Short mmCIF file of C-alpha atoms in Angstrom, two decimals:
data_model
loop_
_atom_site.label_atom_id
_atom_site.label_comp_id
_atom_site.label_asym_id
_atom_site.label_seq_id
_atom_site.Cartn_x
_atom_site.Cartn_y
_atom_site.Cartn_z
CA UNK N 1 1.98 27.44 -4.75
CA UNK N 2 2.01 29.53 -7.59
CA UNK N 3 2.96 27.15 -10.06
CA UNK N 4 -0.12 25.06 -8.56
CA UNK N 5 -2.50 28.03 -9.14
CA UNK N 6 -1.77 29.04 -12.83
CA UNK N 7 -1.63 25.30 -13.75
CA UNK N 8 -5.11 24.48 -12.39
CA UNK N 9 -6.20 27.67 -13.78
CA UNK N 10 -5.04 27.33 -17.42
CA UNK N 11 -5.68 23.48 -17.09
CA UNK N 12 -2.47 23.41 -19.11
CA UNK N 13 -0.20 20.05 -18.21
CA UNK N 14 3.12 20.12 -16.79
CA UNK N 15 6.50 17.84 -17.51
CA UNK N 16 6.49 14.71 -16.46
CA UNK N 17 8.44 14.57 -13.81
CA UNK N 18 8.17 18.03 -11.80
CA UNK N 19 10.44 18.18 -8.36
CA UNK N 20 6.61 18.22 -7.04
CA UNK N 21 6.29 14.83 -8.21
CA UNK N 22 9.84 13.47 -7.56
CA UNK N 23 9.22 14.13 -3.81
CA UNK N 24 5.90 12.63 -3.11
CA UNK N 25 7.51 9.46 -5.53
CA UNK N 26 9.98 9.34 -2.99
CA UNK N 27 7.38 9.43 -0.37
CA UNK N 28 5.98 6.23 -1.89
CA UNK N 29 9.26 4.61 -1.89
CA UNK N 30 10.15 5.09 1.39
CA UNK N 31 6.97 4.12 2.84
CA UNK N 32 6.98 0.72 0.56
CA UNK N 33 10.67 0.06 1.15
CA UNK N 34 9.72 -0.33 5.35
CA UNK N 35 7.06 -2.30 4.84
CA UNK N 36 8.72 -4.43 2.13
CA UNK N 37 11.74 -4.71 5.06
CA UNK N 38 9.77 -6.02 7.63
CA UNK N 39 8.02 -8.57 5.68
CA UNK N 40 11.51 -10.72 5.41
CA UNK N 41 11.71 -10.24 9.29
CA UNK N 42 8.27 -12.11 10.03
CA UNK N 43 9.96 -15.15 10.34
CA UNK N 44 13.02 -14.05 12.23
CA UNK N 45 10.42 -12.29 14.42
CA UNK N 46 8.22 -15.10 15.01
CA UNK N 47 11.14 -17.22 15.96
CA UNK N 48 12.80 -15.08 18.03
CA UNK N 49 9.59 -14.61 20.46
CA UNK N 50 9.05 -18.07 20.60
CA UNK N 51 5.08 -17.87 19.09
CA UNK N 52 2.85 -19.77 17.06
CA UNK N 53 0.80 -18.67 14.30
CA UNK N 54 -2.18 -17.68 15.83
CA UNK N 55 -0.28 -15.41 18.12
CA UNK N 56 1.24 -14.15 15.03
CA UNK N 57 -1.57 -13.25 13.33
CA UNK N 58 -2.82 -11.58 16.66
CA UNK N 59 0.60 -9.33 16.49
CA UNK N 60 -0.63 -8.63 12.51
CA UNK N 61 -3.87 -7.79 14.02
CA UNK N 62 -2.69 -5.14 16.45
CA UNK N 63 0.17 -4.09 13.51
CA UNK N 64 -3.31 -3.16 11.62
CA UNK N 65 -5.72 -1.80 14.29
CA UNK N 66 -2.64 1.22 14.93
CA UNK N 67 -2.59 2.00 11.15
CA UNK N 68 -6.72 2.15 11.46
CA UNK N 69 -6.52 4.23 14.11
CA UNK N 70 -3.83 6.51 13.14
CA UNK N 71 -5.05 6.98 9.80
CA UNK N 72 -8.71 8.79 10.40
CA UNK N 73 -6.28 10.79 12.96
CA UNK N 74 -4.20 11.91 10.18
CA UNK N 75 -6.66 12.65 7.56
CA UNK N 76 -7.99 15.53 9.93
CA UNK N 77 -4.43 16.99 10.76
CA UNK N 78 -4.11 16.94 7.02
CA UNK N 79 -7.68 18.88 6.91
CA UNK N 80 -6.52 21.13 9.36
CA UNK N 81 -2.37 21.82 8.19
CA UNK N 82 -2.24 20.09 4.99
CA UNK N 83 -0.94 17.04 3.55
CA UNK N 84 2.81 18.30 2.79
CA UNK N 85 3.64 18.73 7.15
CA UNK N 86 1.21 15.71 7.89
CA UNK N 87 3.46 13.55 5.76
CA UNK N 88 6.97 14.78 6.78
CA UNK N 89 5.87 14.06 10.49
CA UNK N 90 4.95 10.59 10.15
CA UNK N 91 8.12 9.66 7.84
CA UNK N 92 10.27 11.14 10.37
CA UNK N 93 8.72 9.02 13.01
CA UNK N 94 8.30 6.23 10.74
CA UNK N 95 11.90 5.69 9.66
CA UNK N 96 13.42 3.97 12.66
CA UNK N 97 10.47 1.95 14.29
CA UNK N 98 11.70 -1.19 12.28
CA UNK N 99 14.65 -0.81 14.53
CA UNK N 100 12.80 -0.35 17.59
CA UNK N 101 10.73 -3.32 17.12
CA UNK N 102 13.94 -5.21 16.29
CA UNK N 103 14.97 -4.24 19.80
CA UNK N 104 12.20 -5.55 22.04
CA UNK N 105 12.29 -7.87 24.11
CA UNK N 106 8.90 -9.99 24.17
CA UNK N 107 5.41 -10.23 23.09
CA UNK N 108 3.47 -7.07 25.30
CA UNK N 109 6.37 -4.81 24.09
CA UNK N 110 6.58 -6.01 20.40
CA UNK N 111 2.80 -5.44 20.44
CA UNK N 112 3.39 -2.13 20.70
CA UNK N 113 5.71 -1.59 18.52
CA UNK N 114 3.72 -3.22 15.72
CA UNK N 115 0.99 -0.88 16.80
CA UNK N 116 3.08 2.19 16.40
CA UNK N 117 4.64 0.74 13.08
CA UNK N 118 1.39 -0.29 11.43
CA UNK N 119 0.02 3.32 12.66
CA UNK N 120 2.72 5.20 11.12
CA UNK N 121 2.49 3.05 8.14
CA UNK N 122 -0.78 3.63 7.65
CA UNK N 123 -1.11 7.85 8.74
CA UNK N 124 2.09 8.34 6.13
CA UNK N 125 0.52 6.58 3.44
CA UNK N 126 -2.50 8.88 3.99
CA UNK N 127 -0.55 11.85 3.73
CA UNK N 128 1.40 10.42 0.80
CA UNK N 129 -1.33 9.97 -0.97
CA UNK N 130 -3.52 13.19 -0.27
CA UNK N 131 -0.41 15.11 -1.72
CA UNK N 132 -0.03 12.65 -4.94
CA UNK N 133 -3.79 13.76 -5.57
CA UNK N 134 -2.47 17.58 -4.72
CA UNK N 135 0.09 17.04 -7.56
CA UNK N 136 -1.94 15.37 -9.59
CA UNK N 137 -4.60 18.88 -9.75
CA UNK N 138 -1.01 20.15 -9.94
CA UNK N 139 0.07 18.39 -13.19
CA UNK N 140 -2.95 18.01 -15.03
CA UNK N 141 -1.71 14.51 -15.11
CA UNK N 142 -2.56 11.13 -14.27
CA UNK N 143 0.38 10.19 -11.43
CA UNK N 144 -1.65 7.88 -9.08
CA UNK N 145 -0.33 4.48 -10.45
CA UNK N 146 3.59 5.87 -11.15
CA UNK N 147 2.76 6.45 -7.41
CA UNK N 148 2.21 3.29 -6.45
CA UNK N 149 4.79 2.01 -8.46
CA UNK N 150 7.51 3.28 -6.32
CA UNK N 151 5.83 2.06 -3.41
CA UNK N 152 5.83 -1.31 -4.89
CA UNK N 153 9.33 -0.45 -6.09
CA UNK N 154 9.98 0.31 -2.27
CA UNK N 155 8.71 -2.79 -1.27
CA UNK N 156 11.06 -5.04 -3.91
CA UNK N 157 14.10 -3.00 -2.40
CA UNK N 158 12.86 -4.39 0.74
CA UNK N 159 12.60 -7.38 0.43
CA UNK N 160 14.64 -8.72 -1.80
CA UNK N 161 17.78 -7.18 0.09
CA UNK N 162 16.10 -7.90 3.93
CA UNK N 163 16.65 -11.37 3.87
CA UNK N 164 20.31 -11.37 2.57
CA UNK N 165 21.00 -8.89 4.44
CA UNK N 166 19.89 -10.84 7.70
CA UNK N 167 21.39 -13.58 6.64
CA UNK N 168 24.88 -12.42 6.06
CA UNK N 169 25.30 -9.43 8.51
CA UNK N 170 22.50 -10.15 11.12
CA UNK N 171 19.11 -9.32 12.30
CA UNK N 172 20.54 -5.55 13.90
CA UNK N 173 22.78 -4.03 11.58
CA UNK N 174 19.93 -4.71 8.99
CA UNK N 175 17.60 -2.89 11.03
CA UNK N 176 20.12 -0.06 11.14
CA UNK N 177 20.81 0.02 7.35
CA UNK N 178 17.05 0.61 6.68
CA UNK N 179 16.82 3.27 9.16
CA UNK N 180 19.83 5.12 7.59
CA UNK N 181 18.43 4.60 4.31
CA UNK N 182 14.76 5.57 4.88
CA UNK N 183 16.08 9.15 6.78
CA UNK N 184 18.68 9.14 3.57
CA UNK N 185 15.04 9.17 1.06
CA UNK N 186 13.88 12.19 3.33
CA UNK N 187 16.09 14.59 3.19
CA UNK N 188 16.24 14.09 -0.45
CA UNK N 189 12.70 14.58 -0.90
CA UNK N 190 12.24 17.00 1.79
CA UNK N 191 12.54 20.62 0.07
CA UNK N 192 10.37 19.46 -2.86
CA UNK N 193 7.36 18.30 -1.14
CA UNK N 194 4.07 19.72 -2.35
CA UNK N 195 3.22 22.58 0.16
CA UNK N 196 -0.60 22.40 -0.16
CA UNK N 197 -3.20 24.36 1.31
CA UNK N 198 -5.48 23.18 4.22
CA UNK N 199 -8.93 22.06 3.65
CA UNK N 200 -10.54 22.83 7.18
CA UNK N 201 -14.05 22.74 5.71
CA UNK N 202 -13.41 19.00 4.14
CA UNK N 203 -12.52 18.17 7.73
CA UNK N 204 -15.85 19.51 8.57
CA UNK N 205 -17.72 17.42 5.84
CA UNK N 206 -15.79 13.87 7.10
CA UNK N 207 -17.92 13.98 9.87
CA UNK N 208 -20.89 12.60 7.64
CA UNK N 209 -20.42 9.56 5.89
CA UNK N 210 -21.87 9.24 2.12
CA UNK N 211 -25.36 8.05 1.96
CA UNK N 212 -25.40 6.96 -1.54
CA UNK N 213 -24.03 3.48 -2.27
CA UNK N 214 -21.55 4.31 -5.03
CA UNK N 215 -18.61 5.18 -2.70
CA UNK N 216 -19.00 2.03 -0.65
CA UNK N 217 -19.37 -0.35 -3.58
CA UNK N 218 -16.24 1.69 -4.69
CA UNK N 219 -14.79 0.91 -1.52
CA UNK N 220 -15.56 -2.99 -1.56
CA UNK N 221 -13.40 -3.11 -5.05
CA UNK N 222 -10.56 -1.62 -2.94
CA UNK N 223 -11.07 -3.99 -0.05
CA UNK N 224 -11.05 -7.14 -2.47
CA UNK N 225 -8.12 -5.59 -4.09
CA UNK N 226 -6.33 -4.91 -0.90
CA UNK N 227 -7.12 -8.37 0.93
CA UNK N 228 -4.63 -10.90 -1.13
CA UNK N 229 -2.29 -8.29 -1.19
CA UNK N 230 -1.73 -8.26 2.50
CA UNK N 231 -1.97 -12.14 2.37
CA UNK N 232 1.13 -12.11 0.01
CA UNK N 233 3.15 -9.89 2.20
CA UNK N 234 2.46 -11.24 5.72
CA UNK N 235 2.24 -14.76 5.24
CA UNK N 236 4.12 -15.20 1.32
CA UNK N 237 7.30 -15.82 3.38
CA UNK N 238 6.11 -17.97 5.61
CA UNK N 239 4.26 -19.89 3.35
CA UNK N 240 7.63 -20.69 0.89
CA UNK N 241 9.54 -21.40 4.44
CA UNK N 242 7.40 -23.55 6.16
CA UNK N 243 5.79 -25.48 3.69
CA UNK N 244 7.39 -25.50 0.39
CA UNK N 245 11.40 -25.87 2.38
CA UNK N 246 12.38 -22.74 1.44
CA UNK N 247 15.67 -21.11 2.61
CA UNK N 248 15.49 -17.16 4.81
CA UNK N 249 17.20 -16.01 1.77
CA UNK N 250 14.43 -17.30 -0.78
CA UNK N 251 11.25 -16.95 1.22
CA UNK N 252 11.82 -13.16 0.75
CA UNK N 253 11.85 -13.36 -2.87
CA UNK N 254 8.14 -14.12 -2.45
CA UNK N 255 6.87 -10.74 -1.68
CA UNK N 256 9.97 -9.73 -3.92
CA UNK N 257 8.37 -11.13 -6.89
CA UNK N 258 5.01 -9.69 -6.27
CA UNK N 259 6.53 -6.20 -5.57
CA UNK N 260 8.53 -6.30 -8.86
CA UNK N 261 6.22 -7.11 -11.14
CA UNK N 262 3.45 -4.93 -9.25
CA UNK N 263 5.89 -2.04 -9.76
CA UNK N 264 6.57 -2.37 -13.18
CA UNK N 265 3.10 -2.72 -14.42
CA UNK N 266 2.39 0.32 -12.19
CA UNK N 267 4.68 2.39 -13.87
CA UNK N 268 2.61 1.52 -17.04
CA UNK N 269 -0.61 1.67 -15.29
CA UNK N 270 -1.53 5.03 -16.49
CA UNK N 271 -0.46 4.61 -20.04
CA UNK N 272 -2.25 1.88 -20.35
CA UNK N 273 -5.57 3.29 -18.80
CA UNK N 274 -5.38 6.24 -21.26
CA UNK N 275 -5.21 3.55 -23.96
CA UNK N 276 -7.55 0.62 -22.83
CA UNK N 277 -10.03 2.90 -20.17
CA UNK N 278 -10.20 2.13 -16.53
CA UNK N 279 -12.70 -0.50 -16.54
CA UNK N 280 -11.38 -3.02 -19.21
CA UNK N 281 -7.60 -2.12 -17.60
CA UNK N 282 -9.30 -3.79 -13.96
CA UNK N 283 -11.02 -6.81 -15.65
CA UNK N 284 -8.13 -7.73 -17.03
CA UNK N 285 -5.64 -7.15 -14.22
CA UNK N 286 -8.31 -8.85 -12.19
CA UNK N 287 -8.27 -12.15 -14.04
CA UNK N 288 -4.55 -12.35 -14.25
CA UNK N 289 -4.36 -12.02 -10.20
CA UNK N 290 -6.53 -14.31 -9.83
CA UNK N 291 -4.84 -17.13 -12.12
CA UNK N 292 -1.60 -15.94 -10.28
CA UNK N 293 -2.19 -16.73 -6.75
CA UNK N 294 -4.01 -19.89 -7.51
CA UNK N 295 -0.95 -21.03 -9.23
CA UNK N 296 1.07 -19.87 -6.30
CA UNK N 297 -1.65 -21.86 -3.66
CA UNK N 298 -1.30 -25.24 -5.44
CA UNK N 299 2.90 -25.30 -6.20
CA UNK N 300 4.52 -28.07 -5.55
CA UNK N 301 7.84 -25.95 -4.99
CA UNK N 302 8.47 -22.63 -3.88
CA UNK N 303 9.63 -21.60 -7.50
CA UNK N 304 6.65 -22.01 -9.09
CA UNK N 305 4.71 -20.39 -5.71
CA UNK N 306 7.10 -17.42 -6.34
CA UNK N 307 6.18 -17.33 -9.97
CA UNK N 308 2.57 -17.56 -9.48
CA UNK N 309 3.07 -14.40 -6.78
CA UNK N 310 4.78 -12.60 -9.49
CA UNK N 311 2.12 -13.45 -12.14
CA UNK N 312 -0.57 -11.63 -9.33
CA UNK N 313 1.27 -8.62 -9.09
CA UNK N 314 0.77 -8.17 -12.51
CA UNK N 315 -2.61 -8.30 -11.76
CA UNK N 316 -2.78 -6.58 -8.76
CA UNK N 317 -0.87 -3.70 -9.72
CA UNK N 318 -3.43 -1.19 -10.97
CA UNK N 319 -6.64 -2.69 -9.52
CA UNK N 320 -5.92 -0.13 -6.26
CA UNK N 321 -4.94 3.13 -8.30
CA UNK N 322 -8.43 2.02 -10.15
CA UNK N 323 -10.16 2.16 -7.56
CA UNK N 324 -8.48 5.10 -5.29
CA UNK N 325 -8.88 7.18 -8.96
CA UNK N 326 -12.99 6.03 -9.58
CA UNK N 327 -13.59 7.11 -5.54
CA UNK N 328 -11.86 10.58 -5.91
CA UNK N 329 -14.27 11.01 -8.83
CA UNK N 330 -17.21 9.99 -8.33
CA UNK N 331 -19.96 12.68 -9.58
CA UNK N 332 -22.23 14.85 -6.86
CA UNK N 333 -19.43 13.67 -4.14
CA UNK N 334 -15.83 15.92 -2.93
CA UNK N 335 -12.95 13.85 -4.02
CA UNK N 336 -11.92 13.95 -0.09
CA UNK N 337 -15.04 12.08 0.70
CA UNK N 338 -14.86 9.52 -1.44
CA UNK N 339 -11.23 8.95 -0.87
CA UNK N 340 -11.78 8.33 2.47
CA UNK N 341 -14.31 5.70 2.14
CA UNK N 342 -12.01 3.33 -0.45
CA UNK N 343 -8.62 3.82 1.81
CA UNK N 344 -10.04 3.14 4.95
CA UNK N 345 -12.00 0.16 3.51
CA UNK N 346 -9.64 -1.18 1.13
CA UNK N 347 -6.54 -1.10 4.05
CA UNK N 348 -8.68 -2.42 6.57
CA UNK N 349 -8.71 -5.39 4.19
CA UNK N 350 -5.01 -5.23 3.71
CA UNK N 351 -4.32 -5.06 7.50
CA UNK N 352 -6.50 -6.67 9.58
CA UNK N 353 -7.71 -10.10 7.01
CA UNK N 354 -3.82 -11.48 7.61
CA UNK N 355 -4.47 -11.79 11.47
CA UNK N 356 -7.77 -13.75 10.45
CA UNK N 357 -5.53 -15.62 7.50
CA UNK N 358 -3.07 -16.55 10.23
CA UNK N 359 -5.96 -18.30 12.69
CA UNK N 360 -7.16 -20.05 9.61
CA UNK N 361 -4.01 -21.01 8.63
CA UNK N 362 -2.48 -22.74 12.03
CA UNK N 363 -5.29 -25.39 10.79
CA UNK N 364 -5.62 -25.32 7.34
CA UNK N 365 -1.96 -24.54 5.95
CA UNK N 366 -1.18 -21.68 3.59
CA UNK N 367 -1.54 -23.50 0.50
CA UNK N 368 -5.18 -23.67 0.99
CA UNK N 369 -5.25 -20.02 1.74
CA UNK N 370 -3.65 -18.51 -1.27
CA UNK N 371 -5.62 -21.14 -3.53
CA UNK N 372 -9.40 -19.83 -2.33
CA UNK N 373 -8.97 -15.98 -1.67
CA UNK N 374 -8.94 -15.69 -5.33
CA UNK N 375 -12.62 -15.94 -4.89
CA UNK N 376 -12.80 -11.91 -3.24
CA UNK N 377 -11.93 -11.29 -7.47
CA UNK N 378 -14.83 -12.44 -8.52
CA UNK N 379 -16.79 -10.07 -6.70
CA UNK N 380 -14.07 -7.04 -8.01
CA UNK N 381 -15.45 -8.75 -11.74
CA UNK N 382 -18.83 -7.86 -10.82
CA UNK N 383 -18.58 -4.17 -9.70
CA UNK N 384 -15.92 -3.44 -12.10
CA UNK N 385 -18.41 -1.43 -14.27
CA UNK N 386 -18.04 1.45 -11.70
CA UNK N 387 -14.23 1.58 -12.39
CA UNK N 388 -15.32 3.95 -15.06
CA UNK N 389 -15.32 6.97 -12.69
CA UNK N 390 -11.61 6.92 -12.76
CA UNK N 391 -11.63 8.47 -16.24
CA UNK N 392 -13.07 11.49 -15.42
CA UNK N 393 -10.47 12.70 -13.50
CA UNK N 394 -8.70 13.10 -16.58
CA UNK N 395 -11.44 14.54 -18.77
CA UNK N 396 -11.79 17.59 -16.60
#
């Protein structure tokens, strides 16, 4: 805590990569790398219970109402004990509930499990992400999009190993391997976690939402940012399997794609903010998603699907930190505030639009799906002018 004082008193940066910022990295990574298993595992999952679609997307739908629950939960234990025990809970709880759901037996009980998953999911990456912002007042230094990338990086580990992993050792041991692996990342990361200081009074404040529409327009961008990226990782692999004939071991390499070019350009997100500004960054990441998924929507063969995915996580990739960085600065409001607003709006898109993509989809087909969502970017076009609150951050 000390080395947190004097550096937010003398304003003067630190290294690049502190041990501060190693562990809440690995935080990211850990957290992507679970979800980035279990999207691989859709398919096995919906096969194994014997559902259709719709049913599916009702599972999705319960997967996100835990992490909306969870995560308003968590934001006031992190008020009340701080972010660094909130988020060392929730991993530890987090790690082997891919296993557990891999154990159950039918539909009621795998509905619970997806509610516990998706809850855990979703109260970790509120944690993770109240310390990055900890660190960041730490540093001095921009960190929220290096952040993300290792989530994203998380998430290519994920799934680009889940599905050959199923294939050649089965559904179990792969469960198994990502528990190992995930408690492996925490015990690393443990002793270098951020211990910050409780904010009981912002806990206080959350009780009364903003009145001024800047955080919620905020928030929309982060919704419309957050929507096709949950498309891509709960139906991407069903969409290559089902109707473009591809194999269990390629229809991973869907949300693989996405997740490896979303991580790279993340790691250059904030470079490339300091250079082009926050708001020209998002209009041009936003055009580039939305040529991506169109050209994944209208493929003719998983391939090029898989290469239009890739070409939206381009985009995608710093359209979120964007946003999460304009509503944690956003003038007259406490960064707490307006953070709250853009996550719980932005993964509300993220978690519960899938379930409504999945009705949809049981009579429309995916293809159509992935070809019109591009349409939520035009509206991130139009309020990308308020993107220019993420700079400030970095002018204080």
């Amino acid at each position: 805590m000390d080395q947190y004082s004097d550096s937010a008193r003398t304003g003067i940066r630190q290294g690049y990569m502190t041990r501060n910022r190693l562990a809440v990295s690995l935080l990211f990574l850990m957290n992507g790398f679970v979800t980035g298993s279990w999207a691989p595992k859709i398919p096995e999952f919906k096969d194994r219970l014997g559902i259709g679609e719709s049913v599916l997307g009702l599972l999705i739908l319960v997967f996100g109402v835990g992490s909306l629950v969870l995560m308003p939960i968590a934001g006031g234990f992190i008020a009340r004990f701080g972010s660094e025990k909130v988020a060392k809970l929730t991993a530890i709880i987090l790690s082997p509930l891919l296993l557990l759901l891999t154990l159950l037996p039918n539909v009621w009980t795998a509905a619970a499990g997806l509610f516990l998953l998706g809850g855990f999911v979703g109260a970790m990456d509120v944690a993770m992400n109240a310390n990055a912002v900890e660190v960041e007042k730490s540093m001095r230094r921009a960190i929220m999009s290096s952040c993300h990338a290792y989530w994203s990086l998380g998430g290519l580990i994920g799934a680009g190993t889940g599905g050959f992993l199923m294939a050649r050792v089965g559904v179990l041991p792969h469960a198994v391997a990502v528990t190992l692996l995930c408690l492996a990342i925490l015990a690393v990361a443990w002793p270098m976690v951020l211990a910050d200081k409780p904010h009981p009074a912002a806990a206080r404040e959350k009780l009364s939402l903003p009145m001024t529409p800047l955080p919620w327009l905020i928030g929309l961008m982060a919704l419309f940012s957050m929507v096709p990226e949950g498309a891509v990782l709960d139906w991407g692999a069903l969409y290559l399997r089902n109707e473009l004939g591809a194999s269990i071991e390629l229809s991973g390499f869907g949300f693989a794609a996405f997740s490896a070019t979303m991580a790279t350009m993340r790691f250059a997100g904030d470079h490339v903010r300091d250079r082009l500004g926050a708001k020209r960054t998002l209009r041009i990441c936003t055009m580039t998603a939305l040529v991506g998924l169109v050209l994944a929507g209208l493929a003719p063969n998983a391939a090029l699907a898989i290469l239009g995915f890739a070409i939206a996580g381009i985009g995608i990739s710093n359209m979120v930190p964007i946003a999460f960085s304009a509503a944690g600065n956003m003038p007259g409001l406490q960064p707490g505030i307006g953070l709250a607003v853009a996550t719980t709006m932005g993964y509300s898109g993220m978690l519960f639009a899938p379930s409504l993509i999945g009705l949809i989809a049981e009579h429309s087909g995916f293809a159509v799906i992935f070809t019109f969502i591009p349409v939520l970017f035009v509206v991130v076009l139009l309020l990308s002018q308020h993107a220019c609150h993420a700079d400030h951050g970095r002018e204080q």
